[in-house]
Short mmCIF file of C-alpha atoms and ligand atoms in Angstrom, two decimals:
data_model
loop_
_atom_site.label_atom_id
_atom_site.label_comp_id
_atom_site.label_asym_id
_atom_site.label_seq_id
_atom_site.Cartn_x
_atom_site.Cartn_y
_atom_site.Cartn_z
CA MET A 1 255.88 -110.87 -72.97
CA THR A 2 252.32 -109.95 -74.39
CA GLY A 3 250.34 -106.81 -73.27
CA PRO A 4 248.18 -107.98 -70.36
CA ILE A 5 250.62 -110.05 -68.60
CA ARG A 6 253.27 -107.40 -68.96
CA GLN A 7 250.70 -104.96 -67.45
CA ALA A 8 250.01 -107.27 -64.54
CA ALA A 9 253.47 -107.90 -63.88
CA GLU A 10 254.27 -103.99 -63.96
CA ALA A 11 251.28 -103.50 -61.65
CA LEU A 12 252.44 -106.21 -59.09
CA LEU A 13 256.26 -104.88 -59.31
CA PHE A 14 254.99 -101.37 -58.15
CA CYS A 15 252.97 -103.10 -55.40
CA ILE A 16 255.98 -104.89 -54.28
CA ALA A 17 258.06 -101.55 -54.39
CA LEU A 18 255.34 -99.78 -52.16
CA ILE A 19 255.35 -102.74 -49.65
CA ILE A 20 259.01 -102.54 -49.48
CA LEU A 21 259.29 -98.79 -49.26
CA TRP A 22 256.56 -99.05 -46.30
CA GLU A 23 258.10 -101.86 -44.34
CA GLY A 24 261.79 -100.65 -44.82
CA GLY A 25 260.82 -96.92 -44.12
CA VAL A 26 259.05 -97.80 -40.92
CA ARG A 27 261.97 -100.05 -39.79
CA LEU A 28 264.72 -97.68 -41.25
CA PHE A 29 263.45 -94.62 -39.39
CA GLU A 30 261.86 -96.51 -36.31
CA VAL A 31 258.49 -94.89 -36.72
CA LYS A 32 256.30 -95.29 -33.63
CA PRO A 33 253.87 -98.21 -34.31
CA TYR A 34 250.93 -96.02 -32.98
CA LEU A 35 251.74 -93.40 -35.76
CA LEU A 36 252.13 -95.83 -38.41
CA PRO A 37 252.68 -99.53 -38.01
CA SER A 38 254.75 -101.91 -40.40
CA LEU A 39 252.92 -103.94 -43.03
CA SER A 40 253.95 -106.87 -41.17
CA ALA A 41 252.64 -105.70 -37.74
CA ILE A 42 249.21 -104.84 -39.58
CA ALA A 43 249.22 -108.36 -41.30
CA ALA A 44 250.04 -110.02 -37.88
CA GLU A 45 247.28 -107.96 -36.13
CA THR A 46 244.68 -108.78 -38.78
CA TRP A 47 245.51 -112.49 -38.02
CA ARG A 48 245.19 -112.16 -34.14
CA ALA A 49 242.08 -110.13 -34.48
CA LYS A 50 240.54 -112.33 -36.98
CA GLU A 51 237.56 -113.06 -35.13
CA GLN A 52 236.79 -109.74 -34.07
CA LEU A 53 236.94 -108.42 -37.56
CA TRP A 54 234.74 -111.12 -38.81
CA HIS A 55 232.10 -110.16 -36.20
CA HIS A 56 232.21 -106.52 -37.12
CA SER A 57 232.63 -107.11 -40.82
CA LEU A 58 229.09 -109.14 -40.58
CA VAL A 59 227.51 -106.15 -38.76
CA THR A 60 228.83 -103.62 -41.38
CA LEU A 61 227.76 -106.10 -44.12
CA GLY A 62 224.28 -106.29 -42.94
CA GLU A 63 223.93 -102.45 -42.82
CA VAL A 64 225.34 -102.09 -46.28
CA ALA A 65 223.11 -104.77 -47.61
CA LEU A 66 220.00 -103.52 -46.00
CA GLY A 67 220.45 -99.84 -46.75
CA PHE A 68 221.67 -100.80 -50.56
CA ALA A 69 218.40 -102.85 -51.03
CA PHE A 70 216.27 -100.24 -49.57
CA ALA A 71 217.79 -97.60 -51.70
CA THR A 72 217.54 -99.81 -54.97
CA VAL A 73 213.77 -100.48 -54.24
CA LEU A 74 212.68 -97.29 -53.17
CA GLY A 75 214.99 -95.37 -55.63
CA VAL A 76 213.57 -97.40 -58.59
CA ALA A 77 210.17 -96.79 -57.33
CA LEU A 78 210.71 -93.03 -57.03
CA ALA A 79 212.19 -92.79 -60.31
CA ALA A 80 209.28 -94.33 -61.83
CA LEU A 81 206.82 -92.32 -60.04
CA ILE A 82 208.86 -89.17 -61.34
CA PHE A 83 208.93 -90.64 -64.79
CA PHE A 84 205.18 -91.67 -65.27
CA VAL A 85 203.44 -89.15 -63.01
CA PRO A 86 203.73 -85.55 -64.37
CA LEU A 87 202.68 -84.18 -60.96
CA ALA A 88 205.46 -86.22 -59.23
CA LYS A 89 207.90 -84.82 -61.68
CA ARG A 90 207.10 -81.25 -60.98
CA THR A 91 206.68 -81.69 -57.31
CA LEU A 92 208.97 -84.35 -56.20
CA TYR A 93 211.89 -84.32 -58.56
CA PRO A 94 212.94 -80.70 -57.57
CA PHE A 95 212.61 -81.79 -53.97
CA VAL A 96 214.80 -84.85 -54.40
CA VAL A 97 217.46 -82.84 -56.29
CA ALA A 98 217.58 -80.41 -53.14
CA LEU A 99 217.92 -83.24 -50.68
CA GLN A 100 220.54 -84.65 -52.79
CA SER A 101 222.59 -81.42 -52.21
CA ILE A 102 222.41 -81.96 -48.49
CA PRO A 103 225.85 -83.24 -47.34
CA LYS A 104 224.62 -86.44 -45.97
CA ILE A 105 227.49 -86.64 -43.40
CA GLY A 106 225.96 -83.71 -41.63
CA LEU A 107 222.79 -85.65 -41.33
CA ALA A 108 224.61 -88.64 -39.44
CA PRO A 109 224.40 -87.13 -35.95
CA ILE A 110 220.52 -86.26 -36.45
CA ILE A 111 219.98 -89.79 -37.78
CA VAL A 112 221.59 -91.34 -34.65
CA VAL A 113 219.26 -89.04 -32.60
CA TRP A 114 216.42 -90.42 -34.48
CA CYS A 115 217.10 -93.98 -35.12
CA GLY A 116 219.32 -94.59 -31.90
CA TYR A 117 222.80 -96.52 -31.73
CA GLY A 118 221.63 -99.86 -33.23
CA LEU A 119 221.22 -101.27 -37.10
CA ALA A 120 218.53 -98.71 -38.10
CA SER A 121 220.58 -95.58 -38.01
CA LYS A 122 223.52 -97.13 -39.99
CA VAL A 123 221.00 -98.67 -42.60
CA THR A 124 219.47 -95.31 -42.94
CA MET A 125 222.98 -93.68 -43.47
CA ALA A 126 223.79 -96.41 -46.15
CA PHE A 127 220.18 -96.02 -47.64
CA LEU A 128 221.00 -92.27 -47.86
CA PHE A 129 224.26 -92.48 -49.50
CA ALA A 130 222.98 -94.85 -52.16
CA PHE A 131 219.74 -93.64 -52.70
CA PHE A 132 220.38 -90.81 -55.16
CA PRO A 133 222.73 -92.27 -57.58
CA ILE A 134 220.11 -94.86 -57.98
CA VAL A 135 217.16 -92.53 -58.53
CA ILE A 136 219.02 -90.32 -61.07
CA THR A 137 220.52 -93.09 -63.13
CA THR A 138 217.21 -95.02 -63.14
CA LEU A 139 215.45 -91.60 -64.49
CA GLY A 140 218.01 -91.38 -67.13
CA GLY A 141 217.79 -94.78 -68.11
CA LEU A 142 214.00 -94.60 -68.43
CA ALA A 143 214.37 -91.45 -70.45
CA SER A 144 216.89 -92.94 -72.73
CA THR A 145 214.42 -95.44 -74.29
CA PRO A 146 215.00 -94.87 -77.94
CA ALA A 147 212.05 -92.88 -79.32
CA HIS A 148 211.71 -95.00 -82.57
CA LEU A 149 211.31 -98.18 -80.37
CA GLU A 150 208.60 -96.56 -78.58
CA GLU A 151 207.00 -95.40 -81.59
CA HIS A 152 207.39 -99.09 -82.93
CA PHE A 153 205.59 -100.24 -79.84
CA ARG A 154 202.83 -97.87 -80.24
CA ALA A 155 202.36 -98.86 -83.90
CA LEU A 156 202.22 -102.63 -82.56
CA GLY A 157 199.16 -101.12 -80.33
CA ALA A 158 201.24 -102.45 -77.02
CA LYS A 159 199.36 -101.73 -73.82
CA PRO A 160 201.21 -99.79 -71.39
CA TRP A 161 202.10 -102.49 -69.20
CA ALA A 162 203.73 -104.22 -72.08
CA SER A 163 205.88 -101.41 -73.16
CA PHE A 164 206.98 -100.81 -69.57
CA TRP A 165 208.07 -104.43 -69.01
CA ARG A 166 209.33 -105.16 -72.36
CA LEU A 167 210.87 -102.04 -73.63
CA ARG A 168 211.20 -99.38 -70.72
CA VAL A 169 212.62 -101.55 -68.08
CA PRO A 170 215.43 -103.40 -70.43
CA SER A 171 216.17 -100.04 -71.79
CA ALA A 172 216.62 -98.49 -68.37
CA LEU A 173 218.77 -101.55 -66.85
CA PRO A 174 222.21 -100.42 -68.40
CA SER A 175 221.95 -97.02 -66.60
CA PHE A 176 220.51 -98.64 -63.43
CA VAL A 177 223.37 -101.02 -63.22
CA ASP A 178 225.90 -98.19 -63.69
CA GLY A 179 224.03 -96.54 -60.80
CA ALA A 180 224.19 -99.72 -58.42
CA LYS A 181 227.82 -99.66 -59.27
CA VAL A 182 228.29 -96.27 -57.88
CA ALA A 183 225.83 -96.69 -55.14
CA MET A 184 227.38 -99.73 -53.64
CA PRO A 185 230.73 -98.25 -52.40
CA LEU A 186 228.81 -94.99 -51.17
CA ALA A 187 226.43 -97.28 -48.96
CA VAL A 188 229.67 -98.89 -47.44
CA ILE A 189 230.92 -95.16 -46.74
CA GLY A 190 227.36 -94.31 -45.34
CA ALA A 191 227.48 -97.28 -42.73
CA ILE A 192 230.72 -96.32 -41.63
CA VAL A 193 230.11 -92.81 -41.29
CA GLY A 194 226.87 -93.78 -39.48
CA GLU A 195 229.26 -96.16 -37.12
CA PHE A 196 231.49 -93.24 -36.77
CA VAL A 197 228.96 -91.10 -35.17
CA GLY A 198 227.14 -93.55 -32.90
CA SER A 199 227.17 -97.28 -32.65
CA ASN A 200 228.40 -100.25 -30.48
CA ASP A 201 229.93 -102.32 -33.30
CA GLY A 202 230.72 -102.68 -36.81
CA LEU A 203 233.95 -101.89 -38.79
CA GLY A 204 233.68 -98.11 -38.30
CA ASN A 205 233.28 -98.51 -34.48
CA LEU A 206 236.11 -100.62 -34.41
CA ILE A 207 238.41 -98.06 -36.29
CA LEU A 208 237.25 -95.57 -34.00
CA ILE A 209 237.85 -97.44 -30.99
CA ALA A 210 241.37 -98.84 -32.04
CA THR A 211 242.69 -95.46 -32.91
CA GLY A 212 241.44 -93.92 -29.69
CA SER A 213 243.29 -96.56 -27.74
CA SER A 214 246.20 -96.18 -29.87
CA GLN A 215 245.78 -99.75 -31.48
CA THR A 216 246.80 -98.27 -34.79
CA ALA A 217 247.68 -101.63 -36.30
CA LEU A 218 244.23 -102.78 -35.86
CA SER A 219 242.73 -99.56 -37.09
CA PHE A 220 244.38 -100.44 -40.27
CA SER A 221 243.20 -103.87 -40.20
CA ALA A 222 239.85 -102.67 -40.04
CA LEU A 223 240.24 -100.27 -42.96
CA LEU A 224 241.87 -102.96 -44.86
CA VAL A 225 238.70 -105.06 -44.32
CA VAL A 226 236.26 -102.38 -45.04
CA THR A 227 238.25 -101.87 -48.19
CA GLY A 228 238.07 -105.41 -49.25
CA LEU A 229 234.28 -105.66 -48.38
CA SER A 230 233.62 -102.67 -50.63
CA LEU A 231 235.59 -104.05 -53.45
CA VAL A 232 233.94 -107.44 -53.23
CA LEU A 233 230.44 -105.76 -53.02
CA PHE A 234 231.37 -103.79 -55.93
CA TYR A 235 232.52 -106.51 -58.10
CA LEU A 236 229.18 -108.61 -57.21
CA ILE A 237 227.25 -105.84 -58.72
CA GLU A 238 229.76 -105.69 -61.63
CA ALA A 239 229.46 -109.52 -62.26
CA LEU A 240 225.51 -109.16 -61.85
CA GLY A 241 225.67 -106.21 -64.27
CA ARG A 242 227.21 -108.22 -67.03
CA LEU A 243 223.80 -110.07 -67.51
CA VAL A 244 222.59 -106.77 -68.74
CA TRP A 245 225.07 -106.87 -71.69
CA TRP A 246 223.13 -104.75 -74.11
CA ARG A 247 223.88 -101.08 -74.53
CA GLN A 248 221.63 -98.58 -76.55
CA GLY A 249 223.45 -97.63 -79.86
CA MET B 1 192.18 -104.55 -118.39
CA VAL B 2 194.49 -107.17 -117.81
CA ALA B 3 194.58 -110.73 -119.39
CA ALA B 4 192.82 -113.65 -117.54
CA GLY B 5 194.43 -115.38 -115.00
CA LEU B 6 196.50 -112.27 -114.14
CA LYS B 7 195.55 -110.38 -110.92
CA PRO B 8 193.16 -107.83 -111.81
CA VAL B 9 194.07 -104.21 -111.38
CA ALA B 10 191.99 -103.48 -108.34
CA ASP B 11 190.00 -100.86 -110.17
CA MET B 12 186.47 -102.26 -108.87
CA ALA B 13 187.92 -102.97 -105.44
CA PRO B 14 186.50 -100.83 -102.59
CA THR B 15 188.57 -98.15 -101.00
CA ALA B 16 191.04 -99.30 -98.43
CA ILE B 17 192.73 -96.16 -97.36
CA ALA B 18 190.96 -92.59 -98.12
CA ILE B 19 193.66 -89.74 -97.71
CA ASP B 20 191.53 -86.60 -97.36
CA GLY B 21 193.14 -83.41 -97.54
CA VAL B 22 195.84 -83.92 -95.07
CA THR B 23 198.09 -81.17 -93.86
CA LYS B 24 200.77 -81.54 -91.34
CA ARG B 25 202.59 -78.71 -89.74
CA PHE B 26 205.57 -78.78 -87.49
CA GLY B 27 205.41 -75.64 -85.80
CA GLY B 28 205.97 -73.21 -88.63
CA LEU B 29 207.24 -75.67 -91.12
CA THR B 30 204.36 -77.28 -93.41
CA ALA B 31 205.56 -80.82 -93.97
CA LEU B 32 202.42 -81.92 -95.89
CA GLU B 33 200.02 -79.74 -97.62
CA ASN B 34 196.41 -80.95 -98.72
CA VAL B 35 197.48 -84.34 -99.59
CA THR B 36 194.64 -86.40 -101.28
CA ALA B 37 194.69 -89.79 -102.58
CA ASP B 38 192.62 -93.13 -102.59
CA ILE B 39 194.19 -96.40 -102.00
CA ARG B 40 191.96 -99.30 -103.02
CA ASP B 41 191.77 -102.66 -101.24
CA ARG B 42 194.41 -104.99 -102.45
CA GLU B 43 196.18 -102.43 -104.49
CA PHE B 44 199.92 -101.96 -104.60
CA VAL B 45 200.81 -98.08 -104.27
CA SER B 46 204.40 -96.79 -104.11
CA ILE B 47 205.18 -93.40 -103.07
CA LEU B 48 208.13 -91.43 -104.67
CA GLY B 49 209.32 -88.23 -103.37
CA PRO B 50 212.39 -86.19 -102.77
CA SER B 51 214.06 -86.46 -99.36
CA GLY B 52 212.44 -84.47 -96.76
CA CYS B 53 209.28 -84.20 -98.63
CA GLY B 54 207.11 -85.83 -96.04
CA LYS B 55 206.71 -89.42 -97.05
CA SER B 56 207.69 -90.71 -93.37
CA THR B 57 205.39 -88.15 -92.12
CA LEU B 58 202.57 -89.53 -94.22
CA LEU B 59 203.15 -93.02 -93.40
CA ARG B 60 203.07 -92.08 -89.69
CA ILE B 61 199.59 -90.27 -89.96
CA LEU B 62 198.48 -93.48 -92.05
CA ALA B 63 199.67 -95.72 -89.10
CA GLY B 64 197.82 -93.56 -86.52
CA LEU B 65 201.00 -92.51 -84.83
CA VAL B 66 200.49 -88.77 -85.24
CA GLY B 67 197.78 -86.62 -86.20
CA CYS B 68 197.44 -83.91 -88.50
CA GLU B 69 196.10 -80.31 -88.52
CA GLU B 70 193.68 -80.73 -91.50
CA GLY B 71 192.07 -83.41 -93.15
CA GLY B 72 192.10 -87.13 -92.18
CA ILE B 73 192.52 -90.56 -93.06
CA ASP B 74 189.86 -93.29 -93.35
CA ILE B 75 191.02 -97.09 -93.52
CA PHE B 76 188.21 -99.36 -94.59
CA GLY B 77 185.61 -96.60 -93.81
CA GLY B 78 186.83 -95.97 -90.36
CA ARG B 79 188.40 -92.77 -89.39
CA VAL B 80 192.05 -93.13 -88.10
CA ASN B 81 192.60 -92.01 -84.58
CA GLY B 82 195.49 -94.19 -83.45
CA PRO B 83 197.30 -97.45 -84.38
CA ARG B 84 195.04 -100.25 -85.90
CA ASP B 85 195.55 -103.87 -85.59
CA ASP B 86 194.99 -104.58 -89.16
CA VAL B 87 197.60 -102.22 -90.16
CA GLY B 88 201.38 -103.29 -90.10
CA VAL B 89 204.33 -100.55 -90.29
CA VAL B 90 207.88 -101.35 -91.41
CA PHE B 91 209.74 -98.47 -90.44
CA GLN B 92 212.56 -96.69 -92.21
CA THR B 93 214.99 -97.65 -89.30
CA ALA B 94 215.20 -101.45 -88.32
CA ASN B 95 213.25 -101.19 -84.93
CA LEU B 96 214.81 -104.30 -83.24
CA LEU B 97 215.16 -104.75 -79.51
CA PRO B 98 218.81 -105.23 -78.98
CA TRP B 99 218.32 -107.84 -75.72
CA LEU B 100 216.12 -110.12 -77.82
CA ASN B 101 217.67 -112.64 -80.17
CA ILE B 102 216.44 -112.86 -83.87
CA GLU B 103 213.86 -115.48 -83.27
CA ALA B 104 212.33 -113.49 -80.52
CA ASN B 105 212.36 -110.08 -82.28
CA LEU B 106 210.67 -112.01 -85.37
CA ARG B 107 207.80 -113.21 -82.73
CA LEU B 108 207.67 -109.67 -80.82
CA GLY B 109 204.94 -108.07 -83.13
CA LEU B 110 202.91 -111.33 -82.89
CA GLU B 111 203.41 -111.42 -79.19
CA ILE B 112 202.30 -107.91 -78.31
CA ARG B 113 199.22 -108.04 -80.77
CA ARG B 114 198.03 -111.41 -80.22
CA GLY B 115 199.66 -112.61 -77.07
CA LYS B 116 202.47 -115.13 -76.03
CA ALA B 117 200.46 -118.19 -76.86
CA VAL B 118 199.96 -117.28 -80.48
CA ALA B 119 203.34 -115.92 -80.82
CA ARG B 120 204.81 -119.18 -79.55
CA ALA B 121 202.65 -121.43 -81.99
CA THR B 122 203.45 -119.62 -85.06
CA GLU B 123 205.84 -121.25 -87.33
CA ILE B 124 208.77 -118.83 -88.25
CA ALA B 125 210.98 -121.25 -89.98
CA PRO B 126 209.42 -120.36 -93.65
CA MET B 127 209.93 -116.64 -92.85
CA VAL B 128 213.30 -117.24 -91.64
CA GLU B 129 214.07 -118.96 -94.98
CA THR B 130 212.57 -116.49 -97.13
CA LEU B 131 214.31 -113.73 -95.69
CA GLY B 132 217.50 -115.43 -95.92
CA LEU B 133 218.32 -115.43 -92.23
CA LYS B 134 218.69 -119.12 -91.68
CA GLY B 135 221.24 -119.91 -89.11
CA PHE B 136 221.12 -116.52 -87.38
CA GLU B 137 217.94 -117.34 -85.24
CA GLN B 138 219.80 -117.12 -82.22
CA HIS B 139 222.18 -114.12 -82.99
CA PHE B 140 221.48 -110.97 -81.56
CA PRO B 141 220.77 -107.61 -83.62
CA HIS B 142 224.20 -106.35 -82.95
CA GLN B 143 225.76 -109.47 -84.45
CA LEU B 144 223.96 -108.73 -88.07
CA SER B 145 224.55 -106.20 -90.84
CA GLY B 146 222.36 -103.20 -91.19
CA GLY B 147 220.48 -105.01 -94.27
CA MET B 148 219.85 -108.44 -92.31
CA ARG B 149 218.49 -106.33 -89.27
CA HIS B 150 216.30 -104.67 -91.98
CA ARG B 151 214.96 -107.97 -93.05
CA VAL B 152 214.24 -109.09 -89.33
CA ALA B 153 212.14 -106.02 -89.07
CA ILE B 154 210.17 -106.89 -92.23
CA GLY B 155 209.72 -110.39 -91.17
CA GLN B 156 208.32 -109.42 -87.86
CA THR B 157 205.60 -107.29 -89.27
CA LEU B 158 204.82 -109.74 -92.07
CA LEU B 159 204.39 -112.52 -89.56
CA CYS B 160 201.61 -110.21 -87.92
CA ASP B 161 199.89 -110.83 -91.26
CA PRO B 162 198.15 -107.30 -91.42
CA ARG B 163 195.76 -106.40 -93.94
CA VAL B 164 197.26 -103.22 -94.80
CA LEU B 165 201.28 -103.14 -95.02
CA LEU B 166 202.74 -99.77 -94.56
CA MET B 167 206.74 -99.76 -95.61
CA ASP B 168 209.01 -97.03 -95.27
CA GLU B 169 212.06 -97.60 -97.63
CA PRO B 170 212.25 -101.31 -96.37
CA PHE B 171 215.04 -102.47 -99.11
CA GLY B 172 217.03 -99.41 -99.06
CA ALA B 173 219.84 -101.20 -97.13
CA LEU B 174 219.89 -104.18 -99.40
CA ASP B 175 222.06 -105.26 -102.32
CA ALA B 176 220.50 -105.53 -105.67
CA LEU B 177 220.37 -109.36 -105.62
CA THR B 178 218.76 -109.54 -102.28
CA ARG B 179 216.44 -106.83 -103.05
CA ASP B 180 215.05 -108.49 -106.30
CA ARG B 181 214.59 -111.40 -104.26
CA LEU B 182 212.52 -109.75 -101.46
CA ASN B 183 210.79 -107.68 -103.89
CA MET B 184 209.52 -110.80 -105.50
CA GLU B 185 208.59 -112.19 -102.09
CA LEU B 186 206.80 -109.31 -101.11
CA LEU B 187 204.75 -109.41 -104.26
CA ARG B 188 204.13 -113.23 -103.79
CA ILE B 189 202.84 -112.50 -100.34
CA TRP B 190 200.84 -109.43 -101.54
CA GLN B 191 199.06 -111.50 -103.95
CA ARG B 192 198.44 -114.71 -101.63
CA ASP B 193 197.26 -112.95 -98.78
CA ALA B 194 195.44 -110.08 -100.66
CA LYS B 195 197.07 -107.32 -98.79
CA THR B 196 197.20 -103.65 -99.76
CA VAL B 197 200.74 -102.37 -99.52
CA VAL B 198 201.86 -98.66 -99.38
CA LEU B 199 205.66 -98.65 -100.10
CA ILE B 200 207.65 -95.55 -99.79
CA THR B 201 210.92 -95.96 -102.01
CA HIS B 202 213.67 -93.96 -103.48
CA SER B 203 214.01 -96.28 -106.34
CA ILE B 204 211.98 -95.66 -109.62
CA ALA B 205 212.71 -98.72 -110.73
CA GLU B 206 211.33 -100.57 -107.79
CA ALA B 207 208.29 -98.63 -107.72
CA VAL B 208 207.57 -99.48 -111.37
CA LEU B 209 208.46 -103.17 -110.93
CA LEU B 210 206.29 -103.55 -107.94
CA SER B 211 203.09 -101.17 -107.87
CA ASP B 212 199.90 -100.86 -109.43
CA ARG B 213 200.22 -97.31 -109.05
CA VAL B 214 202.77 -94.64 -108.22
CA LEU B 215 201.97 -91.69 -106.23
CA VAL B 216 204.84 -88.88 -106.86
CA MET B 217 205.12 -86.05 -104.21
CA SER B 218 206.58 -82.66 -104.54
CA GLU B 219 209.08 -80.89 -102.82
CA ARG B 220 208.30 -79.82 -99.20
CA PRO B 221 205.62 -78.92 -98.72
CA GLY B 222 204.74 -82.33 -99.81
CA ARG B 223 201.97 -82.75 -102.20
CA VAL B 224 200.86 -85.65 -104.57
CA ILE B 225 201.80 -84.02 -107.87
CA ARG B 226 201.35 -87.09 -110.08
CA ASP B 227 199.42 -90.29 -109.72
CA VAL B 228 200.78 -92.81 -112.46
CA THR B 229 198.98 -96.03 -113.10
CA ILE B 230 201.54 -98.78 -113.69
CA ASP B 231 199.74 -100.97 -116.70
CA LEU B 232 202.52 -103.64 -116.67
CA PRO B 233 201.29 -107.48 -116.78
CA ARG B 234 201.59 -109.45 -113.80
CA PRO B 235 202.86 -111.59 -112.40
CA ARG B 236 205.88 -109.56 -112.82
CA ASP B 237 209.70 -110.48 -112.93
CA PRO B 238 212.69 -108.58 -112.15
CA SER B 239 214.45 -109.47 -115.32
CA LYS B 240 211.67 -109.95 -117.70
CA THR B 241 209.45 -106.83 -116.55
CA ARG B 242 212.65 -104.81 -116.65
CA GLU B 243 213.35 -105.57 -120.11
CA SER B 244 209.82 -104.76 -121.62
CA ALA B 245 209.62 -101.29 -123.43
CA ALA B 246 206.80 -100.10 -121.29
CA PHE B 247 208.84 -100.63 -118.22
CA GLY B 248 211.44 -98.14 -119.47
CA GLU B 249 209.02 -95.76 -120.46
CA TYR B 250 207.50 -95.53 -117.07
CA VAL B 251 210.82 -95.12 -115.65
CA VAL B 252 211.54 -92.30 -118.02
CA GLU B 253 208.45 -90.52 -117.24
CA LEU B 254 208.81 -90.67 -113.23
CA SER B 255 212.44 -89.81 -113.74
CA ARG B 256 211.24 -86.63 -115.58
CA LEU B 257 208.40 -86.07 -113.04
CA MET B 258 210.90 -86.21 -110.27
CA GLY B 259 213.27 -83.89 -111.93
CA VAL B 260 216.20 -86.35 -112.43
CA GLY B 261 215.66 -87.29 -116.28
N1 ATP C 301 208.94 -84.78 -85.23
C1 ATP C 301 209.19 -83.75 -86.24
N2 ATP C 301 209.26 -82.57 -85.74
C2 ATP C 301 209.73 -81.38 -86.59
N3 ATP C 301 209.71 -81.50 -87.81
C3 ATP C 301 209.71 -82.77 -88.39
C4 ATP C 301 209.36 -83.87 -87.57
N4 ATP C 301 209.43 -85.09 -88.24
C5 ATP C 301 209.54 -84.48 -89.79
N5 ATP C 301 209.78 -83.27 -89.65
C6 ATP C 301 210.10 -82.41 -90.83
O1 ATP C 301 209.16 -82.83 -91.91
C7 ATP C 301 209.88 -82.93 -93.00
C8 ATP C 301 209.52 -84.13 -93.54
O2 ATP C 301 210.10 -84.96 -92.93
P1 ATP C 301 210.02 -86.73 -93.61
O3 ATP C 301 210.90 -87.44 -92.40
O4 ATP C 301 208.38 -87.12 -93.59
O5 ATP C 301 210.64 -86.83 -94.83
P2 ATP C 301 210.78 -88.00 -95.76
O6 ATP C 301 210.09 -87.38 -96.97
O7 ATP C 301 210.60 -89.34 -95.21
O8 ATP C 301 212.42 -87.90 -96.10
P3 ATP C 301 213.51 -89.12 -96.47
O9 ATP C 301 213.12 -89.32 -97.73
O10 ATP C 301 214.75 -88.37 -96.27
O11 ATP C 301 213.27 -90.18 -95.45
C9 ATP C 301 211.29 -82.68 -93.09
O12 ATP C 301 211.41 -81.30 -93.18
C10 ATP C 301 211.49 -82.65 -91.42
O13 ATP C 301 212.43 -81.83 -91.07
MG1 MG C 302 211.70 -90.81 -94.71
#
């Protein structure tokens, strides 16, 4: 067997072993379903509740997408401001660093008070979680423009605008993509936290309701879907990031 | 003087670059001290000097990229206080954009200096041919060898057709054959387009082969310690010129000045 196939086979076998252990363990020790449902029960529940799960997924997806989009646009803008305006570097940058240190989970109740139970509070939470990694990595990317290329552009008499688009932006992109990869799963976490604290729907809300009413299997189903959503979104960024194939060196 | 039909040594030509008492310090370190030299229009001047003596620094000052503490530079009678459009620089490192292919990198200088339209309309095939990069137009810099990347950087600057060409060890990364070929191409372009060339090199033989004049710099703090006029006939040819007795004498003299002979 060749390397990668062997690796995949090993991972698959390990997975199957875990499934057997879970399923077998739950059946053998007759674990109460509200504590830990069997995998087959979770699968059946997922199928049964598929429309409900779909609905809540779309809600959460919308929150994540909006939060992430705002985080990207505002994060890049703020990074550029801090990078290019010395006054912003002296005033905004320390402020951003300080804000970043606030545990954002602790903000969730206040955000719900401010923005209500609807979409806005969840978008804000997703935004808050995704925002800082994007600011920091974009700043790092802008600063990583090789000095010898900058000098070359200066020697060519490039206007600031040309230097920005033709040199700074492409230099910053690899780092920005790394930031987006970190930020996307964080945006999902942010949205779920927002839903936990106050919401009428969304996968976080479903997890909360299902667990509270001892529908543990449904809660696991929702968790499974959140995980899937997060993975899909991550690989979407990863795939888009492939367009930025160059690395400085 | 030189025989008829050959390029006259630009004795009578007006001054292209006047380096007037340039002193450059980096904090407590004096990189250049009172460097003075005149380079005439259409002259080919090489600068030789030990590593770290301030050659690249001098080139940056000539290019208007950094200032100096004392003295100054005039190019065609105007004080240098920033990069000029009639000056082209080939840096010691091949400054290519990793995300652009070779063709786009070759056109980049033109694009920034003269705009997209001119860059697109410019024929680059002859330059690609000259540089021996045929078939690599669509490759990216990381797919090229170090010497090939250097050739692209040289091509980018040559395509801009600057009146003054400043080059910092452009041929250092090349094998002897390619180096000879590009040396001759450079001479051809220099004569055809009436450029003024300042070439920094570590190769004494290259300096003698190409130049009208060789400026020898001292150890840091860099000063011009000798100004040697190379009175060899043109057109020059790598094999023939090197065989001449006069060539050997220049090399010996310069080697002695550089402390390697
Ligand atoms: N930006 C800088 N800041 C501080 N010191 C510098 C800077 N640039 C150059 N130097 C110093 O100035 C001196 C001359 O450097 P320079 O690069 O001009 O040398 P060089 O003659 O081109 O050497 P080489 O032949 O090795 O390329 C060196 O001692 C170097 O350390
Ligand atoms: Mg140097």
